Amino acid sequence: MNDWIQAGTVDELRDQGPKLIKGGIVVFYHEDEVHALDNRCPHLGFPLHMGSLCNGILTCHWHHARFDVCSGGTLDPWADDVPVHELTVQDGVIWVNPLSRNGNQVQLYKDRLRNGIEQNIGLVIAKAIVGLMEAGVPETEIAAIGIEFGVKQRRQGWGSGLTILTAMANILPKLDKQGRILALFQGLLHTARDSAGSGTRFLLDPLPDTTVSEERLTQWYRECIEVRDTRGAERLLLTAMQAGADEMRLFTMMSMAVTDHFYINGGHTLDFHNKAFESLKYVGEEQRKYVLASLVPMLGDASRSEELHSWQSPVNLVQPLTEAFEELSVKGVSSGDVGSCIDDGELLQTLLGDDPLRTVRVLKEALLGGASPVRLAQIAALAAAERVVRFHTQNDFGDWIAVLHTFTHAHAVHEGLIRSSNPWLVRGIFHTAAAIYLDRFLNIPAAPRPAASGAAEEAPQPAELLEILDKQQQVAPAAAWVIRYLRSGGKPEPLFNILGHALLREDAEFHSFQMYEAAVAEYDRWASESGPFAEKACETLILAVTRYLAAHAPTSRERPHTAKIAWRLHRGEKLFEEA
Ligand code: FES
């Protein structure tokens, strides 16, 4: 009790009203009892000694949040509970413990985070993130709390919220501390919103007899998906997991079913599968079944692009693709480590050309010739990024999403082929190629690639880009700035950090998160190579993400404002004194 704080006498407190003591603690006398609480309202920091205390309820005067003065618990969950302090009275003198009664702060913040996600309360989520980060909890562990919640508490299964959260967990190493707070907040808030009003997902049991071969389980799984039977498919997936199928084999099984049809759900389904498998590295072993089973419901009503008019006419893409897949299955596709039998530049131009039958033939022959499927998928992703770079702003604004879908699907195919070399997955490359072809009119006329002119002796400060993006429709100026930055020797690391802030300071829409993360991942692959083609590829990816973000900024920036409040509250800043 040595370091407890003396708070005067009970008589003084009763006569003179609430008393502020060291450590930002307020002491009240009420209904013959003494109470000590943190004086800052947990909502936005208003001094609670200026509130009113009646019938055991302390009411803050800023937004009228109510607190039980004994426990600090709030009747208004958006405000959060206020910490209370233990005290003792000796010979009429009050002594207060400077440490709050709330005990293990890490556990408290974890509970608050779960509570904030359950109740979909942004400020509670933001404050818990800041508290956990400041307590030294690994950031991916914070993300995992949201993933584990989302895969169980969203009846429809994996959705955009979990995709954003996983993407944000992936890009944490690219961001400074403020960026990481924002990334976690955006991801967790989207997960909470996506799950709000939904219900718990209860998993089926695996089949009782698990001696069925993995090959047969895969075949049955594909057959179930074919007829949109998601319950049967879920049971088979869980059976394969119980039988010990590893991550690569499970991905193969599930992505074979996804690529049995063309570019399903506009490419989202494969992208969601890719993200869910990426999320496995953040969650515990016992959560894997919830993560993977959450992917199955979306297959029940997935659109299949071979049924779309645009894939059948005026050029029938379905028939040549189907024939190519048959030929590849008969002749076989190697896992392909032979990168040298294709010319990267030529293939890129072919993919961006307007002869889809030639594209199909070139891809097929490359695969039959032993070309690496991973390399083909990487070039296809680059071609899809080039479509974003050449997207003309005279297009309908909504068309940005068309080129975005193709790019993120292409990225998922690329990552999927790195994860699994199953030859059936090469069908995803052809689906990407067809989508790139169908997007061709969004590049007519093609937006000019910014010229190399204007390089300065010193690279401009990255923060300048944020100023440019404070105004609407700065697609061309932002792209020109980025080229000037790169040509002046600007380093990519600060640029990706500032592009991350350009994304995270906005009330960005789902696709913007996808764009940033996919571009970063594709950039990293090319940056590990040398030579002019790889250098230009890196530039293409930076231009693509810059143009996309510029087209979608600025917004009202409400979400990041909440995260900023949480940070300032944690630092003890006085928000209520501002105009
Ligand atoms: S209710 Fe206390 S600061 Fe808002």
XYZ file of C-alpha atoms and ligand atoms in Angstrom:
583
model
C 0.000 0.000 0.000
C 3.074 2.185 -0.008
C 2.318 3.823 -3.308
C -1.429 4.299 -2.693
C -2.611 7.866 -3.000
C -4.026 9.796 -0.071
C -7.327 11.364 -1.161
C -8.241 13.416 1.894
C -10.911 12.542 4.423
C -14.392 11.166 3.953
C -15.832 14.215 5.690
C -14.112 16.597 3.268
C -15.304 14.586 0.304
C -18.886 14.550 1.554
C -18.832 18.307 2.175
C -16.867 19.493 -0.845
C -17.928 17.122 -3.647
C -15.843 15.051 -6.126
C -12.105 15.323 -5.739
C -9.414 14.946 -8.407
C -6.251 13.228 -7.278
C -2.973 12.187 -8.891
C -3.079 9.821 -11.840
C -6.227 11.336 -13.359
C -8.444 9.655 -10.756
C -11.664 11.137 -9.427
C -13.075 10.227 -6.012
C -16.806 10.498 -5.287
C -18.833 10.301 -2.091
C -22.257 8.889 -2.911
C -24.942 7.131 -0.861
C -22.612 6.745 2.113
C -19.863 5.134 0.054
C -16.620 6.312 -1.524
C -15.773 5.443 -5.168
C -12.628 6.056 -7.215
C -12.730 6.018 -11.011
C -10.611 7.128 -13.936
C -11.702 10.718 -14.470
C -11.691 10.495 -18.275
C -14.903 9.334 -19.808
C -13.935 6.216 -21.795
C -15.988 7.475 -24.716
C -14.153 10.648 -25.722
C -12.354 11.669 -22.566
C -14.695 14.253 -21.004
C -13.876 14.819 -17.294
C -16.278 12.715 -15.282
C -15.990 14.928 -12.203
C -18.051 17.417 -14.253
C -20.788 14.841 -14.776
C -23.726 14.156 -12.499
C -24.183 11.346 -10.015
C -27.671 10.250 -9.118
C -29.102 6.947 -7.843
C -25.744 5.234 -8.322
C -25.497 6.278 -11.987
C -22.725 8.611 -13.080
C -23.684 10.457 -16.277
C -21.071 12.077 -18.508
C -22.256 15.449 -19.744
C -20.777 15.323 -23.238
C -22.773 12.515 -24.865
C -24.653 11.408 -21.756
C -23.090 7.969 -21.362
C -24.142 6.353 -18.069
C -21.927 4.371 -15.712
C -22.560 2.304 -12.598
C -20.371 4.237 -10.164
C -19.525 1.040 -8.236
C -18.217 -1.124 -11.075
C -17.549 1.444 -13.806
C -19.692 -0.628 -16.154
C -21.580 1.395 -18.734
C -25.222 1.183 -19.727
C -24.164 2.571 -23.140
C -21.813 0.038 -24.745
C -20.599 2.551 -27.382
C -18.927 4.442 -24.518
C -17.021 1.505 -22.999
C -16.574 0.775 -19.275
C -14.639 3.207 -17.107
C -11.749 1.780 -15.028
C -12.334 1.819 -11.270
C -9.763 1.902 -8.467
C -9.619 -0.019 -5.242
C -9.637 2.130 -2.092
C -9.597 1.850 1.657
C -10.571 4.215 4.493
C -8.350 4.299 7.580
C -9.198 6.602 10.469
C -11.475 8.564 8.168
C -8.698 9.052 5.545
C -9.187 7.687 2.007
C -6.358 5.760 0.274
C -6.641 4.908 -3.440
C -4.703 2.292 -5.389
C -3.175 4.071 -8.424
C -3.550 0.876 -10.474
C -7.048 0.245 -11.710
C -9.005 -2.794 -10.541
C -9.308 -4.058 -14.064
C -6.392 -6.466 -13.691
C -4.747 -8.033 -16.731
C -4.874 -5.248 -19.293
C -4.083 -7.509 -22.244
C -6.940 -9.841 -21.430
C -9.188 -6.859 -20.837
C -8.363 -5.373 -24.238
C -8.841 -8.743 -25.949
C -12.263 -9.056 -24.329
C -13.099 -5.500 -25.357
C -12.012 -6.217 -28.918
C -14.254 -9.298 -29.129
C -17.044 -7.306 -27.572
C -16.554 -4.414 -29.994
C -16.641 -6.787 -32.981
C -19.718 -8.592 -31.651
C -21.542 -5.308 -31.104
C -20.066 -3.656 -34.216
C -18.857 -0.605 -32.293
C -15.983 1.133 -34.075
C -14.581 3.131 -31.165
C -14.457 0.114 -28.864
C -12.641 -1.864 -31.568
C -10.193 0.977 -32.213
C -9.392 1.502 -28.534
C -8.810 -2.218 -28.011
C -6.429 -2.348 -30.999
C -4.415 0.593 -29.685
C -4.353 -0.884 -26.174
C -3.194 -4.284 -27.424
C -0.524 -2.823 -29.690
C 0.775 -0.599 -26.925
C 0.848 -3.630 -24.616
C 3.111 -5.359 -27.138
C 0.655 -7.965 -28.416
C 1.758 -9.113 -31.904
C -0.347 -7.415 -34.547
C -1.136 -10.614 -36.408
C -2.501 -12.024 -33.127
C -4.875 -9.051 -33.015
C -5.981 -9.768 -36.585
C -6.491 -13.431 -35.701
C -9.122 -12.488 -33.096
C -11.214 -10.997 -35.901
C -10.633 -13.877 -38.300
C -11.653 -16.432 -35.692
C -14.777 -14.421 -34.939
C -15.732 -13.822 -38.575
C -15.496 -17.422 -39.759
C -17.863 -18.560 -36.999
C -20.260 -15.660 -36.699
C -21.193 -14.998 -40.291
C -23.768 -17.501 -41.397
C -23.088 -16.792 -45.070
C -19.445 -17.744 -44.584
C -16.334 -15.977 -45.823
C -17.032 -12.513 -47.205
C -15.507 -9.168 -48.034
C -14.834 -8.269 -44.362
C -12.599 -11.279 -43.774
C -10.926 -10.689 -47.126
C -10.088 -7.117 -46.136
C -8.870 -8.227 -42.711
C -6.546 -10.880 -44.149
C -5.282 -8.483 -46.812
C -4.555 -5.888 -44.125
C -2.736 -8.465 -41.986
C -0.615 -9.308 -45.039
C 0.455 -5.711 -45.621
C 1.354 -4.831 -42.014
C 5.111 -5.092 -42.737
C 4.751 -2.350 -45.368
C 3.348 0.225 -42.932
C 4.514 2.481 -40.129
C 2.845 2.265 -36.715
C -0.047 4.613 -37.496
C -0.605 2.741 -40.736
C -0.694 -0.578 -38.898
C -3.273 0.729 -36.432
C -5.413 1.895 -39.342
C -4.957 -1.359 -41.254
C -6.061 -3.469 -38.301
C -8.921 -1.129 -37.557
C -10.222 -1.133 -41.126
C -9.957 -4.921 -41.335
C -11.590 -5.599 -37.982
C -14.313 -3.024 -38.471
C -15.229 -4.453 -41.875
C -15.332 -7.924 -40.334
C -17.656 -6.650 -37.604
C -19.934 -4.903 -40.102
C -20.007 -7.934 -42.352
C -21.080 -10.175 -39.470
C -23.552 -7.756 -37.872
C -27.058 -9.175 -37.744
C -25.876 -12.549 -39.001
C -25.860 -15.759 -37.019
C -23.458 -18.401 -35.785
C -22.297 -20.993 -38.293
C -22.479 -24.508 -36.925
C -20.318 -27.024 -38.729
C -21.440 -30.423 -39.861
C -19.582 -33.510 -38.706
C -17.182 -35.321 -41.017
C -18.317 -38.643 -42.476
C -17.992 -41.336 -39.801
C -15.896 -43.610 -42.003
C -12.790 -41.741 -43.057
C -11.234 -44.553 -45.052
C -12.554 -43.069 -48.301
C -9.568 -42.101 -50.416
C -8.643 -38.452 -50.781
C -9.007 -38.746 -54.528
C -12.585 -39.917 -54.152
C -13.383 -37.221 -51.585
C -12.123 -34.647 -54.073
C -14.243 -36.119 -56.825
C -17.334 -36.109 -54.592
C -16.566 -32.555 -53.470
C -16.460 -31.337 -57.073
C -19.677 -33.180 -57.860
C -21.420 -31.542 -54.922
C -20.269 -28.086 -56.000
C -21.346 -28.878 -59.548
C -24.955 -29.261 -58.361
C -24.582 -26.430 -55.801
C -24.911 -28.801 -52.847
C -22.936 -26.903 -50.231
C -23.968 -29.085 -47.281
C -22.597 -32.237 -48.887
C -19.468 -30.364 -49.964
C -18.867 -29.071 -46.437
C -19.081 -32.550 -44.986
C -16.605 -33.876 -47.537
C -14.189 -31.038 -46.898
C -14.289 -31.686 -43.152
C -13.793 -35.391 -43.797
C -10.667 -34.672 -45.841
C -9.376 -32.428 -43.062
C -10.018 -35.041 -40.414
C -8.196 -37.594 -42.552
C -5.135 -35.368 -42.395
C -5.079 -33.673 -45.814
C -2.529 -30.880 -45.685
C -3.028 -27.286 -46.764
C -1.759 -27.815 -50.295
C -4.031 -30.809 -50.899
C -7.031 -29.040 -49.440
C -6.383 -26.019 -51.629
C -6.091 -28.275 -54.651
C -9.407 -29.951 -53.846
C -11.272 -26.711 -53.303
C -9.764 -24.701 -56.137
C -10.376 -27.521 -58.618
C -14.080 -27.145 -57.836
C -13.801 -23.353 -58.168
C -12.120 -23.580 -61.585
C -14.502 -26.271 -62.875
C -16.537 -23.276 -64.005
C -15.328 -20.088 -65.623
C -14.384 -17.004 -63.625
C -17.069 -17.620 -61.057
C -18.621 -14.705 -59.198
C -16.609 -12.285 -61.313
C -13.349 -13.733 -59.990
C -14.178 -13.111 -56.316
C -14.581 -16.762 -55.380
C -11.030 -17.737 -56.268
C -9.719 -14.562 -54.649
C -11.641 -15.357 -51.447
C -10.227 -18.896 -51.452
C -6.740 -17.506 -51.822
C -7.223 -15.080 -48.943
C -8.753 -17.718 -46.664
C -5.781 -20.012 -47.219
C -3.441 -17.083 -46.540
C -5.295 -16.423 -43.279
C -4.406 -19.907 -41.993
C -0.971 -18.665 -41.027
C -2.564 -16.229 -38.562
C -4.999 -18.542 -36.789
C -4.535 -21.557 -34.561
C -4.682 -25.152 -35.779
C -8.113 -25.709 -34.238
C -9.552 -22.817 -36.274
C -8.579 -24.227 -39.692
C -11.811 -26.137 -40.203
C -13.884 -23.020 -39.511
C -11.815 -20.976 -41.958
C -12.023 -23.459 -44.821
C -15.627 -24.496 -44.235
C -16.573 -20.812 -44.363
C -15.665 -20.821 -48.070
C -18.246 -23.398 -49.078
C -21.524 -21.399 -48.825
C -20.480 -18.909 -51.513
C -20.338 -21.749 -54.038
C -24.054 -22.418 -53.698
C -25.194 -19.508 -55.807
C -22.023 -18.534 -57.646
C -22.436 -17.056 -61.112
C -20.626 -19.035 -63.816
C -19.226 -16.892 -66.589
C -19.587 -19.505 -69.330
C -23.333 -18.835 -69.007
C -22.875 -15.133 -69.754
C -23.625 -13.725 -73.150
C -20.366 -11.766 -73.173
C -18.367 -15.000 -72.929
C -20.308 -16.585 -75.792
C -20.784 -13.780 -78.294
C -19.683 -12.122 -80.534
C -16.592 -14.270 -79.953
C -17.300 -17.632 -78.419
C -14.675 -17.944 -75.688
C -16.261 -20.943 -74.028
C -15.684 -23.461 -76.793
C -11.959 -22.835 -77.429
C -11.266 -22.753 -73.704
C -13.131 -26.028 -73.153
C -11.244 -27.651 -76.036
C -7.913 -26.373 -74.704
C -8.662 -27.798 -71.251
C -9.506 -31.187 -72.766
C -6.289 -31.244 -74.769
C -4.224 -30.227 -71.743
C -5.827 -32.923 -69.623
C -5.096 -35.573 -72.247
C -1.528 -34.511 -72.976
C -0.672 -33.388 -69.463
C 0.821 -30.238 -68.026
C 4.132 -30.390 -66.249
C 4.593 -28.559 -62.986
C 6.855 -26.537 -65.269
C 10.066 -25.073 -64.078
C 10.970 -24.191 -67.646
C 10.634 -20.441 -67.785
C 12.907 -19.941 -70.730
C 10.613 -21.306 -73.421
C 8.383 -18.239 -73.309
C 9.196 -14.665 -74.104
C 7.711 -12.595 -71.269
C 7.270 -9.491 -73.410
C 5.641 -11.327 -76.290
C 3.246 -13.149 -74.008
C 2.321 -9.875 -72.311
C 1.464 -8.290 -75.662
C -0.493 -11.360 -76.728
C -2.573 -11.217 -73.561
C -3.276 -7.529 -74.155
C -4.099 -8.098 -77.829
C -7.499 -8.510 -79.432
C -7.198 -12.054 -80.714
C -8.432 -14.313 -77.915
C -8.144 -17.489 -79.981
C -4.465 -16.758 -80.530
C -4.057 -16.090 -76.804
C -5.610 -19.462 -75.961
C -3.360 -21.191 -78.481
C -0.204 -19.461 -77.208
C -0.968 -20.302 -73.582
C -1.820 -23.900 -74.426
C 1.342 -24.423 -76.472
C 3.465 -22.805 -73.797
C 2.065 -25.182 -71.184
C 2.465 -28.210 -73.444
C 6.016 -27.049 -74.133
C 6.803 -27.191 -70.416
C 6.481 -23.514 -69.519
C 6.029 -22.785 -65.856
C 2.317 -22.262 -65.015
C 3.416 -19.956 -62.199
C 5.309 -17.769 -64.678
C 2.370 -17.660 -67.078
C 0.071 -16.664 -64.232
C 2.516 -13.960 -63.169
C 2.581 -12.462 -66.676
C -1.219 -12.666 -66.825
C -1.435 -10.728 -63.550
C 0.925 -8.142 -65.000
C -1.248 -7.821 -68.109
C -4.279 -7.315 -65.874
C -2.392 -4.591 -63.974
C -1.537 -2.957 -67.306
C -5.284 -2.749 -68.017
C -5.617 -0.667 -64.817
C -2.683 1.530 -65.862
C -4.246 2.120 -69.294
C -7.811 2.522 -68.006
C -9.141 5.750 -69.452
C -10.942 8.020 -67.039
C -13.609 8.726 -69.669
C -14.938 5.228 -69.002
C -17.920 4.812 -66.760
C -16.663 5.172 -63.181
C -18.043 1.756 -62.244
C -15.806 0.145 -64.849
C -12.794 0.574 -62.575
C -14.171 -2.436 -60.759
C -14.147 -4.555 -63.919
C -10.385 -4.149 -64.405
C -9.875 -4.531 -60.661
C -11.738 -7.853 -60.647
C -9.577 -9.211 -63.424
C -6.394 -8.136 -61.666
C -7.281 -9.595 -58.266
C -8.461 -12.837 -59.888
C -5.182 -12.998 -61.805
C -3.274 -12.461 -58.567
C -5.243 -15.241 -56.870
C -4.443 -17.615 -59.751
C -0.771 -16.707 -59.457
C -0.681 -17.292 -55.699
C -2.775 -20.439 -56.062
C -0.345 -21.973 -58.545
C 2.531 -21.180 -56.193
C 0.610 -23.010 -53.450
C -0.391 -26.003 -55.570
C 1.017 -27.288 -58.856
C -2.099 -29.287 -59.687
C -2.476 -29.104 -63.493
C -6.222 -28.404 -63.315
C -5.519 -25.034 -61.755
C -3.961 -23.754 -64.981
C -7.554 -23.239 -66.139
C -7.488 -20.135 -63.956
C -4.817 -18.603 -66.225
C -7.137 -19.009 -69.223
C -10.042 -17.495 -67.281
C -7.837 -14.503 -66.479
C -6.792 -14.231 -70.123
C -10.420 -14.217 -71.265
C -11.296 -11.506 -68.732
C -8.333 -9.401 -69.886
C -9.626 -9.724 -73.449
C -13.149 -8.753 -72.425
C -11.786 -5.656 -70.661
C -10.022 -4.446 -73.813
C -12.478 -1.639 -74.595
C -11.752 -0.098 -71.209
C -8.308 0.685 -72.663
C -9.656 2.320 -75.810
C -8.412 4.948 -76.026
C -5.623 3.879 -73.711
C -4.663 6.304 -70.982
C -1.101 7.407 -71.689
C 1.583 6.024 -69.441
C 3.191 9.034 -67.717
C 6.347 10.227 -69.441
C 9.716 9.958 -67.777
C 10.233 13.709 -67.932
C 10.392 15.894 -64.867
C 12.802 13.769 -62.847
C 14.259 15.890 -60.073
C 17.702 15.639 -58.523
C 16.076 14.728 -55.267
C 13.006 12.545 -54.951
C 9.920 14.477 -53.824
C 8.662 13.811 -50.300
C 6.172 10.906 -50.253
C 3.707 12.987 -48.235
C 3.198 15.183 -51.341
C 1.191 12.348 -52.811
C -1.326 12.642 -49.983
C -1.790 16.326 -50.787
C -2.504 15.472 -54.416
C -5.059 12.895 -53.310
C -6.891 15.435 -51.157
C -8.629 16.477 -54.360
C -10.999 14.403 -56.447
C -10.027 12.766 -59.714
C -6.282 13.256 -59.564
C -5.577 10.052 -61.494
C -3.167 11.539 -64.040
C -1.354 13.951 -61.636
C -0.891 11.154 -59.085
C 0.500 8.793 -61.723
C 2.845 11.527 -63.000
C 4.016 12.244 -59.442
C 4.787 8.566 -58.849
C 6.853 8.311 -62.010
C 8.755 11.478 -61.065
C 9.351 10.028 -57.608
C 10.672 6.732 -58.954
C 12.798 8.296 -61.691
C 14.337 10.656 -59.137
C 15.569 7.690 -57.152
C 12.720 7.550 -54.622
C 12.714 4.303 -52.655
C 9.735 1.957 -52.938
C 9.386 1.338 -49.160
C 8.296 4.883 -48.201
C 6.136 4.976 -51.308
C 4.239 1.821 -50.329
C 3.836 3.193 -46.822
C 2.353 6.419 -48.147
C 0.149 4.567 -50.639
C -1.017 2.493 -47.677
C -1.937 5.702 -45.867
C -3.669 6.959 -49.010
C -5.849 3.855 -48.792
C -6.317 3.651 -45.041
C -7.124 7.304 -44.338
C -10.222 6.938 -46.527
C -13.557 5.236 -46.005
C -12.329 3.002 -48.769
C -14.534 0.499 -50.487
C -13.736 -3.229 -50.498
C -12.053 -3.287 -53.919
C -9.515 -0.598 -52.986
C -8.158 -2.833 -50.212
C -7.916 -5.715 -52.663
C -6.110 -3.532 -55.172
C -3.446 -2.322 -52.771
C -2.673 -5.714 -51.326
C -2.558 -7.563 -54.648
C -0.336 -4.879 -56.196
C 2.067 -5.022 -53.245
C 2.296 -8.811 -53.448
C 2.824 -8.842 -57.230
C 5.367 -6.033 -56.902
C 7.378 -8.040 -54.368
C 7.589 -10.993 -56.762
C 8.904 -8.842 -59.598
C 11.238 -6.887 -57.316
C 13.078 -10.119 -56.543
C 14.141 -10.270 -60.219
C 16.471 -8.031 -62.148
C 16.424 -6.706 -65.694
C 14.415 -4.132 -67.622
C 11.265 -6.278 -67.940
C 11.044 -6.831 -64.183
C 11.779 -3.138 -63.527
C 8.993 -2.057 -65.844
C 6.685 -4.626 -64.238
C 7.378 -3.075 -60.819
C 6.546 0.347 -62.223
C 3.337 -0.981 -63.764
C 2.144 -2.326 -60.435
C 2.881 0.938 -58.618
C 1.100 2.909 -61.332
C -1.886 0.578 -61.205
C -2.427 0.938 -57.458
C -1.755 4.695 -57.541
C -4.269 5.311 -60.324
C -6.921 3.143 -58.677
C -6.574 4.840 -55.289
C -6.525 8.298 -56.884
C -9.759 7.546 -58.710
C -11.471 6.656 -55.423
C -10.227 9.499 -53.196
C -11.075 11.489 -51.209
C -13.968 10.224 -49.090
C -15.440 11.576 -45.866
C -12.689 9.806 -43.816
C -14.969 8.936 -40.950
C -13.444 5.531 -40.139
C -9.848 6.742 -39.755
C -11.142 9.605 -37.625
C -12.415 7.021 -35.118
C -9.015 5.305 -35.038
C -7.327 8.658 -34.531
C -9.598 9.427 -31.567
C -8.690 6.063 -30.014
C -4.996 6.828 -30.400
C -5.336 10.295 -28.883
C -7.399 8.976 -25.975
C -4.742 6.391 -25.280
C -2.140 9.150 -25.173
C -4.263 11.102 -22.726
C -5.007 14.006 -25.057
C -7.963 16.222 -24.160
C -10.368 16.017 -27.054
C -13.167 17.940 -25.407
C -11.174 21.178 -25.215
C -11.082 21.548 -28.971
C -13.412 23.849 -30.855
S -20.194 10.393 -23.274
Fe -18.497 11.049 -22.188
S -17.213 11.872 -23.712
Fe -18.923 11.160 -24.788
